[in-house]
GROMACS .gro file of C-alpha atoms in nm:
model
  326
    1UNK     CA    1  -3.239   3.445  -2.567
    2UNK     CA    2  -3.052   3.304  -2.264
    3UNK     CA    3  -2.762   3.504  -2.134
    4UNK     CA    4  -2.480   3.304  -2.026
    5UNK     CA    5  -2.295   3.472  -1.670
    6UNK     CA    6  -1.986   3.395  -1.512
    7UNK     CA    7  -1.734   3.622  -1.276
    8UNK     CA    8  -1.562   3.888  -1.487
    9UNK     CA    9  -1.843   3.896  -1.721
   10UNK     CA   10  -1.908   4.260  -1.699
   11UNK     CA   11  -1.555   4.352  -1.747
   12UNK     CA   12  -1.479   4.162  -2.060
   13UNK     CA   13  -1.779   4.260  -2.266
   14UNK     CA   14  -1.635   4.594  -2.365
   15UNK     CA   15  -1.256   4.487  -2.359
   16UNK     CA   16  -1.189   4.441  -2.713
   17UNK     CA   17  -1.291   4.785  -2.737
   18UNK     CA   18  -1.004   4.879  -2.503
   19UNK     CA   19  -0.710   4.708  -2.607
   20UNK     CA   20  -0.476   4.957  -2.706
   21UNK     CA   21  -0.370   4.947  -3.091
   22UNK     CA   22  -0.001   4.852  -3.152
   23UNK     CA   23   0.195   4.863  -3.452
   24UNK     CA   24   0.333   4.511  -3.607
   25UNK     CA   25   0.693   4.605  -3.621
   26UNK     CA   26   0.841   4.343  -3.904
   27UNK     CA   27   1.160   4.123  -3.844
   28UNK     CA   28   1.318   4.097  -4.161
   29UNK     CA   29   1.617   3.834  -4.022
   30UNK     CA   30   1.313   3.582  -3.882
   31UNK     CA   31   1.153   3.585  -4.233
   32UNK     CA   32   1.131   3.408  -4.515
   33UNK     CA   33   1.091   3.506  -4.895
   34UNK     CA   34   0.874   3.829  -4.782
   35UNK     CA   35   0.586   3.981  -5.007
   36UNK     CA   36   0.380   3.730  -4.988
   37UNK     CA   37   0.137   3.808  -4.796
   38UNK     CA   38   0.162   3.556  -4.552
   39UNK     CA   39   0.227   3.665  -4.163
   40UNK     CA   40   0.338   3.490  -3.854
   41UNK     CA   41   0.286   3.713  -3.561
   42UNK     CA   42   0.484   3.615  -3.226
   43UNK     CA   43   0.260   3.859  -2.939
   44UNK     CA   44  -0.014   3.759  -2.698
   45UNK     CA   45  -0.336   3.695  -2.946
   46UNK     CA   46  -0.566   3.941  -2.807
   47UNK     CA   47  -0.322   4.244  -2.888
   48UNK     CA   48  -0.254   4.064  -3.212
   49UNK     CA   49  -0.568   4.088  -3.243
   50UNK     CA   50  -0.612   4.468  -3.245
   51UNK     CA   51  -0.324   4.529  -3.418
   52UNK     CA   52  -0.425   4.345  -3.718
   53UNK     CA   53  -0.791   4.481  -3.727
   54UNK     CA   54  -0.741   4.848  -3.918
   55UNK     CA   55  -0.610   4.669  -4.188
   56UNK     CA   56  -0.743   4.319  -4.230
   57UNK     CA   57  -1.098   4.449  -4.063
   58UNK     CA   58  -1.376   4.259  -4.256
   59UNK     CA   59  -1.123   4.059  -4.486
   60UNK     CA   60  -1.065   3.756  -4.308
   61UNK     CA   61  -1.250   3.481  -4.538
   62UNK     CA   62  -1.184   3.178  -4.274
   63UNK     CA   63  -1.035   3.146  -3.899
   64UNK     CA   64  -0.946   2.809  -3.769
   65UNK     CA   65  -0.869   2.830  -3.397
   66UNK     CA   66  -0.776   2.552  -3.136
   67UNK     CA   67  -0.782   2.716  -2.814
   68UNK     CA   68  -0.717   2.564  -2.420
   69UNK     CA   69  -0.957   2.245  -2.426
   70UNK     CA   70  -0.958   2.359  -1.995
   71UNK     CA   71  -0.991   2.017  -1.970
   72UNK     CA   72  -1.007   1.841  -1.631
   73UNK     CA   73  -0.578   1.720  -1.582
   74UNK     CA   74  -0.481   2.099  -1.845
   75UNK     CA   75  -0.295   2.364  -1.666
   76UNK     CA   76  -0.285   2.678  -1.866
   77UNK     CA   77  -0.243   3.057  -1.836
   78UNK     CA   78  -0.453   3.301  -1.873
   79UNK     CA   79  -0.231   3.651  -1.929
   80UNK     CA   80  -0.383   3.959  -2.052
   81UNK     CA   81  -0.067   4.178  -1.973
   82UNK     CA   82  -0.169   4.444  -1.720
   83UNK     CA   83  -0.420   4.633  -1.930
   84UNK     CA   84  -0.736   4.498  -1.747
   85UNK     CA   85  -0.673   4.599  -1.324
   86UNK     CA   86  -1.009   4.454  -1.272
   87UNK     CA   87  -0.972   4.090  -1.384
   88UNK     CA   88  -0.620   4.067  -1.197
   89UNK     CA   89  -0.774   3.844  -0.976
   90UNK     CA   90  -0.879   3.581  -1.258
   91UNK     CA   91  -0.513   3.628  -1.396
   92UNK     CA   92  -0.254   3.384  -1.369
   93UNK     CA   93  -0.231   3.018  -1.403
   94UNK     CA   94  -0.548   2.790  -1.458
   95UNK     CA   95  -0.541   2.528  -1.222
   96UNK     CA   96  -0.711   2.162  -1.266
   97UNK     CA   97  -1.070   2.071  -1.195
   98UNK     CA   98  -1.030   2.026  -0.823
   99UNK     CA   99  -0.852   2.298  -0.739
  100UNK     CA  100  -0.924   2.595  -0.887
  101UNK     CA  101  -1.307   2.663  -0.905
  102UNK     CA  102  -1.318   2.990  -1.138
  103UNK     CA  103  -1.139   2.780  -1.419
  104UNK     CA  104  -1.440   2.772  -1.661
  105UNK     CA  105  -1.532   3.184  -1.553
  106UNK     CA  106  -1.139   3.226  -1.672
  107UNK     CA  107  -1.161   3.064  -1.949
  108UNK     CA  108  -1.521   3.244  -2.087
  109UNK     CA  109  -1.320   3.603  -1.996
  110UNK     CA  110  -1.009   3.514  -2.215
  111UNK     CA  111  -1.266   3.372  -2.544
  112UNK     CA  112  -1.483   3.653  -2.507
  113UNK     CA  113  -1.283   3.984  -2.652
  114UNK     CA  114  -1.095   3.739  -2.876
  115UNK     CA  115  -1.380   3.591  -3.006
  116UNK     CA  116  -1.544   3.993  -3.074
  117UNK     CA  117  -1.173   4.096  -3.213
  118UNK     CA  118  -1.218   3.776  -3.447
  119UNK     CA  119  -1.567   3.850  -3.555
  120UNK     CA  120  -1.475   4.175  -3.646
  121UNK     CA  121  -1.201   4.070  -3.886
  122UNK     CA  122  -1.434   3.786  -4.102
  123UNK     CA  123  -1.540   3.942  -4.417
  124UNK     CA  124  -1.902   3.927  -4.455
  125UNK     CA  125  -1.883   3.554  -4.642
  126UNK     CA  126  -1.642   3.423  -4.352
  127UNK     CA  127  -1.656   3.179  -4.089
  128UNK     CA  128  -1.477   3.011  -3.843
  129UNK     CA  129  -1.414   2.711  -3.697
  130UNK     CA  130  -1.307   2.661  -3.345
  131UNK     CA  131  -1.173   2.305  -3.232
  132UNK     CA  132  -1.308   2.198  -2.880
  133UNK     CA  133  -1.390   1.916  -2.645
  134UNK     CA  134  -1.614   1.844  -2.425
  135UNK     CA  135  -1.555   2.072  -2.074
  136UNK     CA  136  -1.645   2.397  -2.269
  137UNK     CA  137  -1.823   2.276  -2.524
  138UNK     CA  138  -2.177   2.391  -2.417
  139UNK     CA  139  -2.047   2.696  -2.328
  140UNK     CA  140  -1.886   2.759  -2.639
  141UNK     CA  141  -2.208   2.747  -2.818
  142UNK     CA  142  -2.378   2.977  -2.580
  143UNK     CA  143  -2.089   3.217  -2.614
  144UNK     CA  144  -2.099   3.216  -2.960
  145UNK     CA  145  -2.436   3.243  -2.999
  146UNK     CA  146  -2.441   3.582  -2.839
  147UNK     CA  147  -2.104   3.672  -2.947
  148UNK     CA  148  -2.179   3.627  -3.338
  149UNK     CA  149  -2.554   3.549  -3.326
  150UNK     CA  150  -2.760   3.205  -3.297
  151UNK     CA  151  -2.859   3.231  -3.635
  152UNK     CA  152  -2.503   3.231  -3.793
  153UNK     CA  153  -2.439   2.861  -3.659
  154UNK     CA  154  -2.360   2.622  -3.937
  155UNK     CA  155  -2.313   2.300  -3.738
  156UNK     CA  156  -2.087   2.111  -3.531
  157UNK     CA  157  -1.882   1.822  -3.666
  158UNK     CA  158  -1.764   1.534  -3.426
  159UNK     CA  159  -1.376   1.465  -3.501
  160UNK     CA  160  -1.284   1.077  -3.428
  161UNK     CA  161  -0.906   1.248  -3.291
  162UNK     CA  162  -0.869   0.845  -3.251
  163UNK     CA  163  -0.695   0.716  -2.874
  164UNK     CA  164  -0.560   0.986  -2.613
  165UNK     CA  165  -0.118   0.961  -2.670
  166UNK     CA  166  -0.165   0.869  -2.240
  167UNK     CA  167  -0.436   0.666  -2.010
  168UNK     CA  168  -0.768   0.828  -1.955
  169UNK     CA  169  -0.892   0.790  -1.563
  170UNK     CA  170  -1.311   0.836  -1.639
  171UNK     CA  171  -1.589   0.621  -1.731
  172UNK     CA  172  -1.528   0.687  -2.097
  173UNK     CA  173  -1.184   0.743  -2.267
  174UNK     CA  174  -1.262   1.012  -2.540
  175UNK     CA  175  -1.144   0.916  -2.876
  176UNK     CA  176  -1.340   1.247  -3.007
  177UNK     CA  177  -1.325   1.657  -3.014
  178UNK     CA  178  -1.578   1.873  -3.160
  179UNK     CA  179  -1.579   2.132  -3.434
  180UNK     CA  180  -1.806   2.378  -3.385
  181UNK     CA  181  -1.859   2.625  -3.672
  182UNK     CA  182  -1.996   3.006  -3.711
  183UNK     CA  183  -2.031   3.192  -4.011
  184UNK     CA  184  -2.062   3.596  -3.955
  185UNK     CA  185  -2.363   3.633  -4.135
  186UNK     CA  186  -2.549   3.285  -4.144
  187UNK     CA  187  -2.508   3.194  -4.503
  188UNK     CA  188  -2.327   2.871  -4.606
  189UNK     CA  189  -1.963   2.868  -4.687
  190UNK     CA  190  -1.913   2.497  -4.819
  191UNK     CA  191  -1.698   2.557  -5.214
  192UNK     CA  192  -1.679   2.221  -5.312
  193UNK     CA  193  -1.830   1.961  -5.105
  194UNK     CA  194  -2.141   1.889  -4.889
  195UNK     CA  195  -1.983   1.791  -4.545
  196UNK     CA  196  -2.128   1.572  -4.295
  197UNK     CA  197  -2.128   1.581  -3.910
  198UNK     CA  198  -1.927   1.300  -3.863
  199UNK     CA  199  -1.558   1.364  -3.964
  200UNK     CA  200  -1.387   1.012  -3.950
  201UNK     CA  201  -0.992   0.982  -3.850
  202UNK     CA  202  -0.982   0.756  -4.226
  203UNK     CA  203  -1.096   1.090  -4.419
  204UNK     CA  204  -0.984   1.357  -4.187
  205UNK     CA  205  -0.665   1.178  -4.004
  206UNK     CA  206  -0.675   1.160  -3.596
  207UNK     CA  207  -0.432   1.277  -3.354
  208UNK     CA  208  -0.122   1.014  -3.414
  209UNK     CA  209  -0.108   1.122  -3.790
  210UNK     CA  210  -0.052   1.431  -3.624
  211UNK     CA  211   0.250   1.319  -3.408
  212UNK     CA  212   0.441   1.140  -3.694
  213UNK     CA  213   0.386   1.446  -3.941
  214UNK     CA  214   0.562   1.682  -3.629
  215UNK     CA  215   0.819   1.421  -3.520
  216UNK     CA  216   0.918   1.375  -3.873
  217UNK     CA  217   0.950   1.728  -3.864
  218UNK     CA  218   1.068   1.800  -3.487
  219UNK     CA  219   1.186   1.498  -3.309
  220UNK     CA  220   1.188   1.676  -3.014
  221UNK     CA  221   0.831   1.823  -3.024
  222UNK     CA  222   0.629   1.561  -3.065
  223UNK     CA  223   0.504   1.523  -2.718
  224UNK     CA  224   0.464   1.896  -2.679
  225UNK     CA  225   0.131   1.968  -2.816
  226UNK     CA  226  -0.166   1.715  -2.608
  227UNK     CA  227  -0.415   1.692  -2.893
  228UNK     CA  228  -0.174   1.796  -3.256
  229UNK     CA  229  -0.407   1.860  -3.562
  230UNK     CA  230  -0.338   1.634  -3.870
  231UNK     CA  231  -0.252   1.845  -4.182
  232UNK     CA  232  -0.563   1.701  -4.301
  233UNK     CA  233  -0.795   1.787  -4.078
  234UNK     CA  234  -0.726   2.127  -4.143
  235UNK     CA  235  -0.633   2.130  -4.497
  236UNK     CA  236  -0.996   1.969  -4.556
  237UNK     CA  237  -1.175   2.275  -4.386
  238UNK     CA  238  -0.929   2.535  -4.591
  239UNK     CA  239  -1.086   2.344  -4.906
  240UNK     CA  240  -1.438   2.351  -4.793
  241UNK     CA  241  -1.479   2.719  -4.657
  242UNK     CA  242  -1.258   2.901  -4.867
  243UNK     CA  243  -1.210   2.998  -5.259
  244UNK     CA  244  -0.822   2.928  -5.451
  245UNK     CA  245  -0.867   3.196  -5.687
  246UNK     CA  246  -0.934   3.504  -5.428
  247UNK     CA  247  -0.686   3.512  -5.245
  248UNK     CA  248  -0.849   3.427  -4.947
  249UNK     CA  249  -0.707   3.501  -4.625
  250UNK     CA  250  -0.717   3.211  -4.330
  251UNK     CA  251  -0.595   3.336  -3.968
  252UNK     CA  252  -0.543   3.120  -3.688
  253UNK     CA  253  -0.451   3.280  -3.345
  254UNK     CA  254  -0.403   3.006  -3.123
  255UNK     CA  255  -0.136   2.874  -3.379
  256UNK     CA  256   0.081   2.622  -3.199
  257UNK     CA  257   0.301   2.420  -3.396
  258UNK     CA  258   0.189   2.597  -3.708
  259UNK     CA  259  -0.035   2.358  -3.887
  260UNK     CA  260  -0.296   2.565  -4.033
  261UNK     CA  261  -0.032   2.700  -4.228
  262UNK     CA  262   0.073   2.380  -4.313
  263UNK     CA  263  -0.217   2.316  -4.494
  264UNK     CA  264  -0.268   2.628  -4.643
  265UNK     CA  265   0.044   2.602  -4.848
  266UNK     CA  266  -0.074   2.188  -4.902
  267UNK     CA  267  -0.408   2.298  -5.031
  268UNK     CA  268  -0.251   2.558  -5.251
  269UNK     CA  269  -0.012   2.358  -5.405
  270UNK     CA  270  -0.337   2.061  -5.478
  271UNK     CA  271  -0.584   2.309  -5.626
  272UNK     CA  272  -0.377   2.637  -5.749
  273UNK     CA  273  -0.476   2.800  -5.502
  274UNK     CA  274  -0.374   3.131  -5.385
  275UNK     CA  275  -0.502   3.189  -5.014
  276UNK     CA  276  -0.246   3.327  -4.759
  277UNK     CA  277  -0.219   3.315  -4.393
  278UNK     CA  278  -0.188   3.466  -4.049
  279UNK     CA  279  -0.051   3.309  -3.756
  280UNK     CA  280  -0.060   3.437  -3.424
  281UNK     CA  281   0.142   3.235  -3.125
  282UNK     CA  282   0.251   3.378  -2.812
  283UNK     CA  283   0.485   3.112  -2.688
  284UNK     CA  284   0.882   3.116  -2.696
  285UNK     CA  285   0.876   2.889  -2.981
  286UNK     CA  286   0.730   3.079  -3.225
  287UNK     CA  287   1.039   3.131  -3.393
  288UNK     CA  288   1.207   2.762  -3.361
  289UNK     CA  289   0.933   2.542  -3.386
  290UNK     CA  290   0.607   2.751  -3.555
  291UNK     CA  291   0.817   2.976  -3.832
  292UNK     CA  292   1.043   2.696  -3.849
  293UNK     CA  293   0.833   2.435  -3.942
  294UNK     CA  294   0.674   2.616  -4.225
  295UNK     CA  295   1.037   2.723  -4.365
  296UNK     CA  296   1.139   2.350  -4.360
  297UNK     CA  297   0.791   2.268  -4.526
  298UNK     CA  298   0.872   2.513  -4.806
  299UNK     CA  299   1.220   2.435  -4.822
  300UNK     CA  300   1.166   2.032  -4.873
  301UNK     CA  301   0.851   1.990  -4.998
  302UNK     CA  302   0.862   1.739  -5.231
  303UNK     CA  303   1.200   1.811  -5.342
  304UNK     CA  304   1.131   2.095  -5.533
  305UNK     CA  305   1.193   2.486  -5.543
  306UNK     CA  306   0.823   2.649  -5.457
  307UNK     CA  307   0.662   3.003  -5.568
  308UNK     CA  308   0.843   3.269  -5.339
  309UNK     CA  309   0.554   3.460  -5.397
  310UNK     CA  310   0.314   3.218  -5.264
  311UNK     CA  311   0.519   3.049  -4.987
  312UNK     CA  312   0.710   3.317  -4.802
  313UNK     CA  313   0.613   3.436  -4.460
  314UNK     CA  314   0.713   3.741  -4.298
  315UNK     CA  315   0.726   3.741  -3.922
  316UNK     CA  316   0.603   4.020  -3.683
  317UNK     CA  317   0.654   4.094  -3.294
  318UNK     CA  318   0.424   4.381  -3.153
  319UNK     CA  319   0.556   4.702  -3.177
  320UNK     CA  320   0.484   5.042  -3.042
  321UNK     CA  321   0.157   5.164  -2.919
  322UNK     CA  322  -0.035   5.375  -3.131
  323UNK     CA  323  -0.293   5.647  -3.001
  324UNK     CA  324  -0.560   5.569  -3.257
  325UNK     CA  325  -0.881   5.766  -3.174
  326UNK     CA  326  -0.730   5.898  -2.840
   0.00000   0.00000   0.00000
């Protein structure tokens, strides 16, 4: 099978391996109705990562993730906290197309361990599905393809994501993203309907939905996030890929504005459901704009007191380090 290289290659493969395991040390003030099950985690993803895996190893049923796009005009930052001294040259910000020519070998070292970490937490009838346009796109699929195996690949849906919120300088203006999806061990994960390739902004919603269902929301954060996810985007792939009754459990570690959780709870309150979720976000405002947007989703939703048992959250920061195997 091809191999895919790029610079840091050899000093990712074995790095989920090395993360040190930390504790989840629970913030009971930052919560909401706990004992649900339900878990926003505010830490950098790839410890997240590790400190979920002794006890939600294997029992992930689906993982939605929307990670850097490294498109051509995105800054972003690529942080793995001291741990790895070799890839402190790769660390730091990642700069735009023209000026910074290890972008795409920076972004391939940050998906790789997080991609292992994630594997390693679907349960044998899990999948995910990663959100993606098209600068990594092809080397998504090859990265996938050795990280969880060519023959585990479902498909890849095109998402009409409907006219960029700014002017496009390009040949094209891109009015689509791709979602590209795995399962761990190659069988099909589809519940109740047969879904095509083409995912339309009329059945799925596009990125504007998106907007309006933050703004109305978070005034004040609807320009933060470039590409939002509609509610039903997301609420349609919770539907498809996992089961109401088993308390299946979707994680999403690039969570942003919190949206996956979003529809979770949505898609649980349409079919009875009784899934649960895990959110991991490393920003500042995981606490006032992703925890709080799924407390003011609870709190309003259609007027109406919900389940504490179903709709809680209780939120985490990373605690101490724990010598696990040393």
């Amino acid at each position: 099978m091809p191999e895919l290289d790029w610079i840091g290659r050899e000093h990712v493969l074995d790095l989920a391996g090395k993360v040190p395991v930390h504790s989840l040390r629970h913030i009971p003030e930052k919560s909401l109705h706990p004992g649900s099950g339900n878990r926003i985690v505010h830490s950098d993803n790839l410890r997240a990562l590790k400190a979920l895996l002794p006890r939600y190893r294997g029992r992930v049923k689906l993982v939605f993730i929307d990670p850097p796009y490294n498109a051509d005009d995105e800054r972003w930052v690529y942080a793995d906290h001291g741990y790895t001294p070799e890839l402190k040259p790769l660390l730091g910000e990642v700069g735009r197309e023209e000026e910074d020519p290890l972008r795409h070998d920076k972004w391939l070292c940050m998906m790789y361990p997080r991609l292992v970490l994630l594997r390693d937490l679907l349960a044998p009838d899990g999948s995910i599905f990663i959100s993606i346009g098209d600068n990594e796109m092809p080397r998504l699929r090859m990265l996938m393809d050795e990280v969880f195996g060519a023959r585990t690949f479902l498909g890849c849906a095109v998402w009409e994501k409907g006219p960029p919120a700014r002017t496009e300088e390009g040949f094209l203006t891109s009015t689509h993203n791709y979602i590209v999806i795995y399962a761990k061990e190659g069988q099909r994960t589809s519940n109740s309907e047969n879904l095509t390739t083409w995912w339309t902004s009329e059945d799925f919603g596009d990125s504007e939905e998106a907007r309006h269902e933050l703004e109305a929301l978070f005034p004040e954060a609807r320009d933060l996030f470039t590409i939002p996810k509609p509610v039903r985007l997301i609420q349609r792939i919770v539907q498809a890929a996992t089961d109401p009754d088993t308390r299946d459990i979707v994680l999403d570690c690039f969570a942003g504005s919190g949206t996956t959780a979003h529809a979770v709870l949505k898609q649980n309150e349409r079919d009875g459901g009784d899934r649960r979720f895990i959110l991991v976000e490393m920003e500042d405002y995981t606490e006032k704009l992703t925890a709080e947007r799924i407390r003011r989703v609870i709190r309003a939703w259609d007027g109406e007191p919900r389940q504490e048992a179903k709709t809680g959250f209780e939120y985490y920061e990373l605690g101490e380090r724990l010598h696990i195997g040393e």
